[in-house]
mmCIF file of C-alpha atoms in Angstrom:
data_model
loop_
_atom_site.group_PDB
_atom_site.id
_atom_site.type_symbol
_atom_site.label_atom_id
_atom_site.label_comp_id
_atom_site.label_asym_id
_atom_site.label_seq_id
_atom_site.Cartn_x
_atom_site.Cartn_y
_atom_site.Cartn_z
ATOM 1 C CA ARG A 617 -15.262 15.187 -19.993
ATOM 2 C CA ARG A 618 -17.121 17.743 -22.228
ATOM 3 C CA LEU A 619 -15.895 20.868 -20.036
ATOM 4 C CA ALA A 620 -12.320 19.389 -20.132
ATOM 5 C CA GLU A 621 -12.168 18.146 -23.980
ATOM 6 C CA THR A 622 -14.371 20.476 -25.872
ATOM 7 C CA GLU A 623 -15.071 24.068 -26.574
ATOM 8 C CA GLU A 624 -19.003 23.865 -26.186
ATOM 9 C CA SER A 625 -20.530 26.355 -23.500
ATOM 10 C CA THR A 626 -21.303 25.217 -20.230
ATOM 11 C CA VAL A 627 -24.978 25.242 -20.644
ATOM 12 C CA ASP A 628 -24.510 23.195 -23.750
ATOM 13 C CA ALA A 629 -22.563 20.775 -21.864
ATOM 14 C CA ALA A 630 -25.186 20.353 -19.149
ATOM 15 C CA LEU A 631 -27.977 20.109 -21.410
ATOM 16 C CA ALA A 632 -26.199 17.372 -23.459
ATOM 17 C CA VAL A 633 -25.379 15.330 -20.262
ATOM 18 C CA GLY A 634 -29.233 15.230 -19.024
ATOM 19 C CA PHE A 635 -29.789 18.363 -16.755
ATOM 20 C CA GLU A 636 -32.944 20.522 -17.607
ATOM 21 C CA SER A 637 -31.749 23.569 -15.722
ATOM 22 C CA THR A 638 -28.158 25.202 -15.640
ATOM 23 C CA SER A 639 -28.795 26.003 -11.555
ATOM 24 C CA ALA A 640 -29.145 22.434 -11.002
ATOM 25 C CA PHE A 641 -26.224 21.522 -12.986
ATOM 26 C CA HIS A 642 -23.916 24.132 -11.281
ATOM 27 C CA GLU A 643 -25.264 22.990 -7.638
ATOM 28 C CA ASN A 644 -24.784 19.259 -8.448
ATOM 29 C CA PHE A 645 -21.299 19.908 -9.909
ATOM 30 C CA ASN A 646 -19.872 22.142 -7.278
ATOM 31 C CA ARG A 647 -21.214 19.637 -4.671
ATOM 32 C CA ILE A 648 -19.468 16.693 -6.197
ATOM 33 C CA GLN A 649 -16.158 18.323 -7.793
ATOM 34 C CA HIS A 650 -16.055 21.056 -5.172
ATOM 35 C CA LEU A 651 -15.078 23.542 -7.969
ATOM 36 C CA ARG A 652 -17.543 25.475 -10.234
ATOM 37 C CA PRO A 653 -17.940 24.433 -13.908
ATOM 38 C CA GLY A 654 -15.681 27.093 -15.030
ATOM 39 C CA GLU A 655 -13.159 26.577 -12.321
ATOM 40 C CA TYR A 656 -12.724 22.857 -13.608
ATOM 41 C CA ARG A 657 -12.489 24.056 -17.165
ATOM 42 C CA ALA A 658 -9.951 26.313 -16.094
ATOM 43 C CA LEU A 659 -7.551 23.431 -15.007
ATOM 44 C CA ALA A 660 -6.368 22.819 -19.004
ATOM 45 C CA ARG A 661 -4.696 26.477 -18.491
ATOM 46 C CA LYS A 662 -3.288 26.318 -14.658
ATOM 47 C CA ASP A 663 -0.971 24.351 -12.465
ATOM 48 C CA ALA A 664 -3.306 24.933 -9.337
ATOM 49 C CA PHE A 665 -6.613 25.050 -8.007
ATOM 50 C CA VAL A 666 -8.555 25.668 -5.006
ATOM 51 C CA LEU A 667 -11.287 23.210 -3.437
ATOM 52 C CA ARG A 668 -14.131 24.332 -1.468
ATOM 53 C CA LEU A 669 -14.342 22.330 1.851
ATOM 54 C CA PRO A 670 -17.697 21.318 3.526
ATOM 55 C CA GLU A 671 -18.552 23.420 6.797
ATOM 56 C CA ASP A 672 -18.285 20.298 8.750
ATOM 57 C CA TYR A 673 -14.845 19.036 7.039
ATOM 58 C CA ARG A 674 -12.279 17.796 9.729
ATOM 59 C CA PRO A 675 -8.964 18.614 8.120
ATOM 60 C CA GLN A 676 -6.631 17.473 11.210
ATOM 61 C CA GLU A 677 -7.963 13.849 10.992
ATOM 62 C CA MET A 678 -7.507 13.575 7.366
ATOM 63 C CA LEU A 679 -4.204 15.158 7.354
ATOM 64 C CA ALA A 680 -3.063 12.731 10.251
ATOM 65 C CA TYR A 681 -4.183 10.162 8.218
ATOM 66 C CA VAL A 682 -2.593 10.314 4.838
ATOM 67 C CA GLY A 683 0.696 11.463 6.880
ATOM 68 C CA ARG A 684 0.700 8.648 9.159
ATOM 69 C CA ASP A 685 3.949 7.148 7.980
ATOM 70 C CA GLU A 686 6.491 9.773 8.664
ATOM 71 C CA GLU A 687 9.184 8.055 6.624
ATOM 72 C CA SER A 688 7.196 7.662 3.312
ATOM 73 C CA GLU A 689 8.675 8.852 0.323
ATOM 74 C CA THR A 690 5.401 9.073 -1.501
ATOM 75 C CA GLU A 691 3.497 11.246 0.966
ATOM 76 C CA ARG A 692 4.837 13.989 3.178
ATOM 77 C CA ARG A 693 2.986 16.140 5.721
ATOM 78 C CA ASN A 694 4.238 19.424 7.191
ATOM 79 C CA GLY A 695 1.420 20.849 9.451
ATOM 80 C CA SER A 696 -1.515 21.780 7.581
ATOM 81 C CA ARG A 697 0.209 20.792 4.214
ATOM 82 C CA PHE A 698 0.967 17.653 2.827
ATOM 83 C CA ALA A 699 2.176 16.706 -0.569
ATOM 84 C CA LYS A 700 1.685 13.319 -2.612
ATOM 85 C CA ALA A 701 4.141 12.426 -5.563
ATOM 86 C CA LEU A 702 2.528 11.044 -8.554
ATOM 87 C CA THR A 703 3.141 10.266 -12.186
ATOM 88 C CA LEU A 704 1.619 12.751 -14.259
ATOM 89 C CA ASP A 705 1.900 12.872 -18.398
ATOM 90 C CA GLY A 706 4.582 10.289 -17.951
ATOM 91 C CA ARG A 707 6.801 12.231 -15.613
ATOM 92 C CA PRO A 708 7.096 12.493 -12.120
ATOM 93 C CA ALA A 709 5.145 15.202 -10.139
ATOM 94 C CA VAL A 710 4.153 16.575 -6.621
ATOM 95 C CA LEU A 711 0.741 17.255 -5.921
ATOM 96 C CA GLU A 712 0.978 19.920 -2.954
ATOM 97 C CA LEU A 713 -2.018 20.820 -0.830
ATOM 98 C CA GLU A 714 -2.509 23.399 1.902
ATOM 99 C CA ILE A 715 -5.837 23.212 3.905
ATOM 100 C CA ALA A 716 -6.745 26.737 5.528
ATOM 101 C CA ARG A 717 -10.203 28.523 6.299
ATOM 102 C CA GLY A 718 -12.326 26.105 4.547
ATOM 103 C CA ARG A 719 -10.275 25.651 1.375
ATOM 104 C CA ALA A 720 -7.751 23.242 -0.001
ATOM 105 C CA ARG A 721 -5.247 25.038 -2.021
ATOM 106 C CA CYS A 722 -3.679 22.356 -4.633
ATOM 107 C CA ARG A 723 -0.657 23.018 -7.011
ATOM 108 C CA VAL A 724 1.038 20.523 -9.217
ATOM 109 C CA ASP A 725 4.936 20.626 -9.417
ATOM 110 C CA SER A 726 5.956 18.742 -12.458
ATOM 111 C CA GLY A 727 8.806 20.778 -13.821
ATOM 112 C CA ALA A 728 6.830 21.629 -16.901
ATOM 113 C CA ALA A 729 3.401 23.027 -17.938
ATOM 114 C CA PRO A 730 1.053 19.969 -17.047
ATOM 115 C CA SER A 731 -1.580 19.007 -19.500
ATOM 116 C CA SER A 732 -5.571 19.107 -19.198
ATOM 117 C CA ARG A 733 -5.386 15.484 -18.548
ATOM 118 C CA ALA A 734 -2.968 15.712 -15.914
ATOM 119 C CA MET A 735 -4.387 18.355 -14.104
ATOM 120 C CA SER A 736 -7.844 16.532 -14.289
ATOM 121 C CA ARG A 737 -6.241 13.632 -12.551
ATOM 122 C CA ALA A 738 -4.688 15.823 -9.823
ATOM 123 C CA HIS A 739 -7.935 17.111 -9.218
ATOM 124 C CA ARG A 740 -9.524 13.280 -8.863
ATOM 125 C CA VAL A 741 -6.492 12.492 -6.676
ATOM 126 C CA ALA A 742 -6.951 15.569 -4.557
ATOM 127 C CA LEU A 743 -10.941 14.621 -3.880
ATOM 128 C CA HIS A 744 -9.958 11.074 -3.110
ATOM 129 C CA MET A 745 -7.102 11.661 -0.420
ATOM 130 C CA LEU A 746 -9.310 14.421 1.178
ATOM 131 C CA GLY A 747 -12.321 12.146 1.440
ATOM 132 C CA LEU A 748 -14.651 14.440 -0.301
ATOM 133 C CA GLN A 749 -16.123 11.561 -2.298
ATOM 134 C CA THR A 750 -17.935 10.672 0.979
ATOM 135 C CA ASP A 751 -21.181 12.633 2.273
ATOM 136 C CA PRO A 752 -21.386 11.697 5.971
ATOM 137 C CA GLY A 753 -24.617 13.322 6.276
ATOM 138 C CA PRO A 754 -27.225 10.527 5.362
ATOM 139 C CA PHE A 755 -25.132 8.046 7.864
ATOM 140 C CA GLU A 756 -25.181 10.803 10.639
ATOM 141 C CA ARG A 757 -28.618 11.307 10.503
ATOM 142 C CA ARG A 758 -29.557 7.559 10.116
ATOM 143 C CA ILE A 759 -27.476 6.507 13.369
ATOM 144 C CA ARG A 760 -29.414 9.144 15.623
ATOM 145 C CA ARG A 761 -32.359 6.996 15.203
ATOM 146 C CA VAL A 762 -30.785 3.700 16.040
ATOM 147 C CA ALA A 763 -31.064 3.254 19.759
ATOM 148 C CA GLY A 764 -27.808 3.325 21.607
ATOM 149 C CA ALA A 765 -25.680 3.904 18.404
ATOM 150 C CA SER A 766 -25.152 7.778 18.176
ATOM 151 C CA ARG A 767 -22.350 7.535 20.697
ATOM 152 C CA LEU A 768 -20.540 5.818 17.681
ATOM 153 C CA VAL A 769 -20.185 9.472 16.234
ATOM 154 C CA ARG A 770 -19.812 11.542 19.096
ATOM 155 C CA GLY A 771 -17.172 14.322 18.796
ATOM 156 C CA ARG A 772 -16.560 12.949 15.335
ATOM 157 C CA LEU A 773 -19.308 14.197 13.001
ATOM 158 C CA GLY A 774 -18.279 15.079 9.525
ATOM 159 C CA LEU A 775 -15.561 12.260 9.484
ATOM 160 C CA ARG A 776 -15.116 10.897 6.013
ATOM 161 C CA VAL A 777 -13.490 7.970 4.509
ATOM 162 C CA PRO A 778 -9.969 9.047 2.737
ATOM 163 C CA LEU A 779 -9.344 7.069 -0.502
ATOM 164 C CA THR A 780 -5.963 6.145 -1.840
ATOM 165 C CA ALA A 781 -4.690 8.111 -4.803
ATOM 166 C CA ASP A 782 -5.828 5.427 -7.092
ATOM 167 C CA PRO A 783 -7.215 1.734 -6.969
ATOM 168 C CA PHE A 784 -4.163 0.088 -7.729
ATOM 169 C CA GLU A 785 -2.607 1.960 -4.533
ATOM 170 C CA GLY A 786 -5.378 0.312 -2.402
ATOM 171 C CA LEU A 787 -4.819 -3.040 -3.765
ATOM 172 C CA VAL A 788 -1.096 -2.969 -2.862
ATOM 173 C CA TRP A 789 -1.763 -1.847 0.548
ATOM 174 C CA ALA A 790 -4.372 -4.787 0.884
ATOM 175 C CA VAL A 791 -1.854 -7.292 0.103
ATOM 176 C CA VAL A 792 0.863 -5.773 2.105
ATOM 177 C CA GLY A 793 -1.494 -5.127 5.175
ATOM 178 C CA GLN A 794 -2.487 -8.823 5.211
ATOM 179 C CA GLN A 795 -2.342 -10.311 8.548
ATOM 180 C CA VAL A 796 0.386 -7.741 9.987
ATOM 181 C CA ASN A 797 0.279 -4.624 11.904
ATOM 182 C CA LEU A 798 0.262 -1.251 10.625
ATOM 183 C CA ALA A 799 4.027 -0.466 11.404
ATOM 184 C CA PHE A 800 5.221 -3.177 9.642
ATOM 185 C CA ALA A 801 2.926 -2.895 6.664
ATOM 186 C CA MET A 802 4.234 0.742 6.185
ATOM 187 C CA THR A 803 7.882 -0.479 6.416
ATOM 188 C CA VAL A 804 7.274 -2.995 3.630
ATOM 189 C CA ARG A 805 5.350 -0.339 1.469
ATOM 190 C CA ARG A 806 8.167 1.711 1.556
ATOM 191 C CA ARG A 807 10.599 -0.826 0.645
ATOM 192 C CA LEU A 808 8.660 -1.868 -2.224
ATOM 193 C CA ILE A 809 8.284 1.610 -3.452
ATOM 194 C CA ALA A 810 12.085 2.325 -3.169
ATOM 195 C CA LEU A 811 12.657 -0.635 -5.278
ATOM 196 C CA ALA A 812 9.927 -0.268 -8.015
ATOM 197 C CA SER A 813 9.426 3.423 -8.271
ATOM 198 C CA ARG A 814 12.250 6.126 -9.451
ATOM 199 C CA ARG A 815 12.781 9.379 -7.301
ATOM 200 C CA GLY A 816 11.217 12.331 -8.751
ATOM 201 C CA ARG A 817 10.469 15.940 -7.862
ATOM 202 C CA ALA A 818 11.379 17.338 -4.623
ATOM 203 C CA GLY A 819 13.089 13.933 -3.632
ATOM 204 C CA MET A 820 9.768 12.044 -3.410
ATOM 205 C CA ARG A 821 8.803 8.645 -5.026
ATOM 206 C CA PRO A 822 5.699 8.142 -7.000
ATOM 207 C CA HIS A 823 3.799 5.076 -6.103
ATOM 208 C CA PRO A 824 4.734 2.193 -8.553
ATOM 209 C CA THR A 825 2.356 1.376 -11.350
ATOM 210 C CA PRO A 826 0.825 -1.990 -12.242
ATOM 211 C CA ALA A 827 3.636 -2.282 -15.088
ATOM 212 C CA GLU A 828 6.379 -1.451 -12.457
ATOM 213 C CA VAL A 829 5.677 -4.013 -10.001
ATOM 214 C CA ALA A 830 4.801 -6.509 -12.674
ATOM 215 C CA ARG A 831 8.246 -6.569 -13.935
ATOM 216 C CA LEU A 832 9.613 -7.653 -10.633
ATOM 217 C CA GLU A 833 10.001 -11.453 -9.504
ATOM 218 C CA PRO A 834 8.732 -13.024 -6.263
ATOM 219 C CA SER A 835 12.674 -13.206 -5.158
ATOM 220 C CA ASP A 836 12.909 -9.288 -5.393
ATOM 221 C CA LEU A 837 10.129 -8.897 -2.881
ATOM 222 C CA LEU A 838 11.564 -11.824 -0.576
ATOM 223 C CA ALA A 839 14.508 -9.597 0.276
ATOM 224 C CA LEU A 840 12.071 -7.115 1.365
ATOM 225 C CA GLN A 841 10.525 -9.263 4.044
ATOM 226 C CA PHE A 842 7.436 -10.340 2.046
ATOM 227 C CA SER A 843 6.439 -13.986 2.424
ATOM 228 C CA ASN A 844 6.446 -16.194 -0.489
ATOM 229 C CA ARG A 845 2.845 -15.966 -0.643
ATOM 230 C CA LYS A 846 2.459 -12.307 -0.564
ATOM 231 C CA ALA A 847 5.089 -11.860 -3.026
ATOM 232 C CA GLU A 848 3.515 -14.102 -5.596
ATOM 233 C CA TYR A 849 0.206 -12.573 -4.791
ATOM 234 C CA LEU A 850 1.386 -8.873 -5.429
ATOM 235 C CA ILE A 851 3.215 -9.857 -8.708
ATOM 236 C CA ASP A 852 0.493 -11.751 -10.111
ATOM 237 C CA LEU A 853 -2.055 -9.195 -9.281
ATOM 238 C CA SER A 854 0.043 -6.432 -10.726
ATOM 239 C CA ARG A 855 0.292 -8.639 -14.089
ATOM 240 C CA ALA A 856 -3.287 -9.049 -14.071
ATOM 241 C CA VAL A 857 -3.922 -5.276 -13.971
ATOM 242 C CA ARG A 858 -1.486 -4.394 -16.423
ATOM 243 C CA SER A 859 -2.932 -6.775 -18.952
ATOM 244 C CA HIS A 860 -6.665 -5.644 -17.951
ATOM 245 C CA GLU A 861 -7.672 -8.978 -16.981
ATOM 246 C CA LEU A 862 -8.441 -7.513 -13.423
ATOM 247 C CA PRO A 863 -9.779 -3.971 -14.645
ATOM 248 C CA LEU A 864 -9.481 -1.936 -11.391
ATOM 249 C CA ASP A 865 -10.826 1.580 -12.843
ATOM 250 C CA GLU A 866 -13.776 -0.279 -14.543
ATOM 251 C CA LEU A 867 -14.818 -2.087 -11.423
ATOM 252 C CA ALA A 868 -14.662 0.876 -9.629
ATOM 253 C CA ARG A 869 -17.266 2.483 -11.744
ATOM 254 C CA GLY A 870 -19.583 -0.497 -11.718
ATOM 255 C CA SER A 871 -21.631 -2.251 -9.023
ATOM 256 C CA ALA A 872 -20.146 -3.572 -5.628
ATOM 257 C CA THR A 873 -21.329 -7.156 -6.340
ATOM 258 C CA ARG A 874 -19.478 -7.341 -9.281
ATOM 259 C CA ALA A 875 -16.459 -5.624 -7.990
ATOM 260 C CA GLU A 876 -16.318 -8.200 -4.849
ATOM 261 C CA ARG A 877 -16.763 -11.095 -7.288
ATOM 262 C CA THR A 878 -14.207 -10.258 -9.440
ATOM 263 C CA LEU A 879 -11.671 -9.437 -6.970
ATOM 264 C CA SER A 880 -12.268 -12.436 -5.141
ATOM 265 C CA GLY A 881 -11.448 -14.650 -8.222
ATOM 266 C CA PHE A 882 -8.032 -13.839 -7.946
ATOM 267 C CA ARG A 883 -5.395 -15.624 -5.618
ATOM 268 C CA GLY A 884 -4.555 -13.561 -2.632
ATOM 269 C CA VAL A 885 -7.801 -11.734 -2.540
ATOM 270 C CA GLY A 886 -9.978 -12.894 0.384
ATOM 271 C CA PRO A 887 -13.271 -11.151 1.757
ATOM 272 C CA TRP A 888 -11.125 -8.986 4.041
ATOM 273 C CA SER A 889 -8.860 -7.847 0.991
ATOM 274 C CA ALA A 890 -11.687 -7.200 -1.428
ATOM 275 C CA ASN A 891 -13.724 -5.212 1.093
ATOM 276 C CA TYR A 892 -10.540 -3.262 2.070
ATOM 277 C CA VAL A 893 -9.778 -2.409 -1.844
ATOM 278 C CA MET A 894 -13.462 -1.546 -2.487
ATOM 279 C CA MET A 895 -13.489 0.707 0.638
ATOM 280 C CA ARG A 896 -10.453 2.721 0.356
ATOM 281 C CA GLY A 897 -9.337 2.093 -3.354
ATOM 282 C CA PHE A 898 -12.984 2.395 -5.074
ATOM 283 C CA GLY A 899 -14.846 4.396 -2.648
ATOM 284 C CA PHE A 900 -17.848 2.124 -2.227
ATOM 285 C CA ALA A 901 -20.260 3.182 0.698
ATOM 286 C CA ASP A 902 -21.087 -0.383 2.259
ATOM 287 C CA CYS A 903 -18.024 -2.474 2.602
ATOM 288 C CA LEU A 904 -17.395 -4.623 5.610
ATOM 289 C CA PRO A 905 -13.641 -6.024 5.984
ATOM 290 C CA VAL A 906 -14.598 -9.141 8.080
ATOM 291 C CA GLY A 907 -11.908 -10.400 9.970
ATOM 292 C CA ASP A 908 -10.120 -7.106 10.628
ATOM 293 C CA SER A 909 -8.551 -7.145 13.972
ATOM 294 C CA GLY A 910 -9.134 -3.321 14.853
ATOM 295 C CA LEU A 911 -12.752 -3.591 13.793
ATOM 296 C CA VAL A 912 -13.669 -6.811 15.897
ATOM 297 C CA ALA A 913 -11.793 -5.338 18.797
ATOM 298 C CA SER A 914 -13.868 -2.025 18.860
ATOM 299 C CA LEU A 915 -17.050 -3.744 18.330
ATOM 300 C CA GLN A 916 -16.295 -5.929 21.354
ATOM 301 C CA GLU A 917 -15.946 -2.632 23.421
ATOM 302 C CA PHE A 918 -18.539 -0.889 21.856
ATOM 303 C CA PHE A 919 -21.356 -3.670 22.361
ATOM 304 C CA GLY A 920 -19.934 -4.850 25.658
ATOM 305 C CA LEU A 921 -19.458 -8.528 24.277
ATOM 306 C CA ASP A 922 -17.432 -10.930 26.577
ATOM 307 C CA ARG A 923 -15.378 -12.019 23.576
ATOM 308 C CA ARG A 924 -14.363 -10.613 20.065
ATOM 309 C CA PRO A 925 -17.144 -11.633 17.527
ATOM 310 C CA ASP A 926 -16.572 -14.033 14.830
ATOM 311 C CA ALA A 927 -17.524 -13.232 11.144
ATOM 312 C CA ASP A 928 -21.109 -14.050 11.404
ATOM 313 C CA GLU A 929 -21.345 -11.640 14.561
ATOM 314 C CA THR A 930 -19.488 -9.049 12.906
ATOM 315 C CA ARG A 931 -21.969 -8.870 10.158
ATOM 316 C CA GLU A 932 -24.904 -8.889 12.645
ATOM 317 C CA CYS A 933 -23.310 -6.223 14.624
ATOM 318 C CA MET A 934 -22.655 -4.071 11.753
ATOM 319 C CA GLN A 935 -26.148 -4.658 10.200
ATOM 320 C CA PRO A 936 -27.704 -1.603 11.752
ATOM 321 C CA PHE A 937 -25.228 0.586 9.652
ATOM 322 C CA ARG A 938 -26.147 -0.477 6.214
ATOM 323 C CA PRO A 939 -25.578 0.969 3.732
ATOM 324 C CA TRP A 940 -22.978 2.822 4.944
ATOM 325 C CA ARG A 941 -20.603 0.335 6.743
ATOM 326 C CA SER A 942 -17.642 1.832 5.482
ATOM 327 C CA LEU A 943 -17.982 4.827 7.230
ATOM 328 C CA ALA A 944 -19.107 3.090 10.272
ATOM 329 C CA CYS A 945 -16.027 1.107 10.089
ATOM 330 C CA LEU A 946 -13.641 4.061 10.089
ATOM 331 C CA HIS A 947 -15.650 5.397 13.220
ATOM 332 C CA PHE A 948 -15.036 1.918 14.876
ATOM 333 C CA TRP A 949 -11.404 2.105 13.804
ATOM 334 C CA LYS A 950 -11.061 5.605 15.300
ATOM 335 C CA ARG A 951 -12.493 4.461 18.754
ATOM 336 C CA LEU A 952 -9.463 2.468 19.243
ATOM 337 C CA GLY A 953 -7.268 5.569 19.793
ATOM 338 C CA ASP A 954 -10.192 7.315 21.575
ATOM 339 C CA PRO A 955 -9.293 7.860 25.373
ATOM 340 C CA THR A 956 -12.819 8.102 26.266
#
């Protein structure tokens, strides 16, 4: 915030937030933000930036994940490029990304010069969707010491958990995806976006905001093939987010215990949904969506079980992967499509 909103020097900003040396500040800033401090400050004057990617980054898997819905009007993939429709400065915009030679080149198309705040958000969305908030190194080093477990990551070293653009988008995915297959969930999500969001730049639609979904009635969603309960859950949750009764951004910055307790206090958010939001909406490292059908199928295969594990058995199977169960879950999901 100091770099983006004040004129103080980089050295003064580093000292003010507690760093004792500028070298430590630069090293940590670059590792977390994938930009140098001066490059981050320059966001206020530009509509583009370039993120340096880790050496072990796996672009094809990330591109496949963010572009898995080929009919989406909110995300669009074309080879090594993808675009994400956003609302920035109150206007529809598109964040365009191209990954090549260890860099992610990002540009904001909004029809006008974006503000410093808008560029900061675009930078944050890029970090989230590219999974750059996840460091797989500690998990991969730990798993090599667990007997029989290293085969879980074989051929996938460097895999990271991609996040939704913001926590509310993760919450919508969690409700839409409850007890249905992925293809149907994507279809219903597209219908919701078409109903609640306006078309913007490049013919794309930003994901609807909590206020846009809160204006709907359950009957509007029933026409989109939502069940009665899901329609009520989604609208009630959207209204709670809009009124700050459910403070998603605040929960994402706090403890996992508080986040799970708060989310689970709302109708329609069970253990699976709460952990899905915490994993893909907040970026928490140690989430376990108990009851996920893909996870239990993969656990059964991996551990050679004679039946799919129940909730307690799932927790027992995942115990060796703490405190990185979010990343372990992603590897187990990936195994489902692994021909080996």
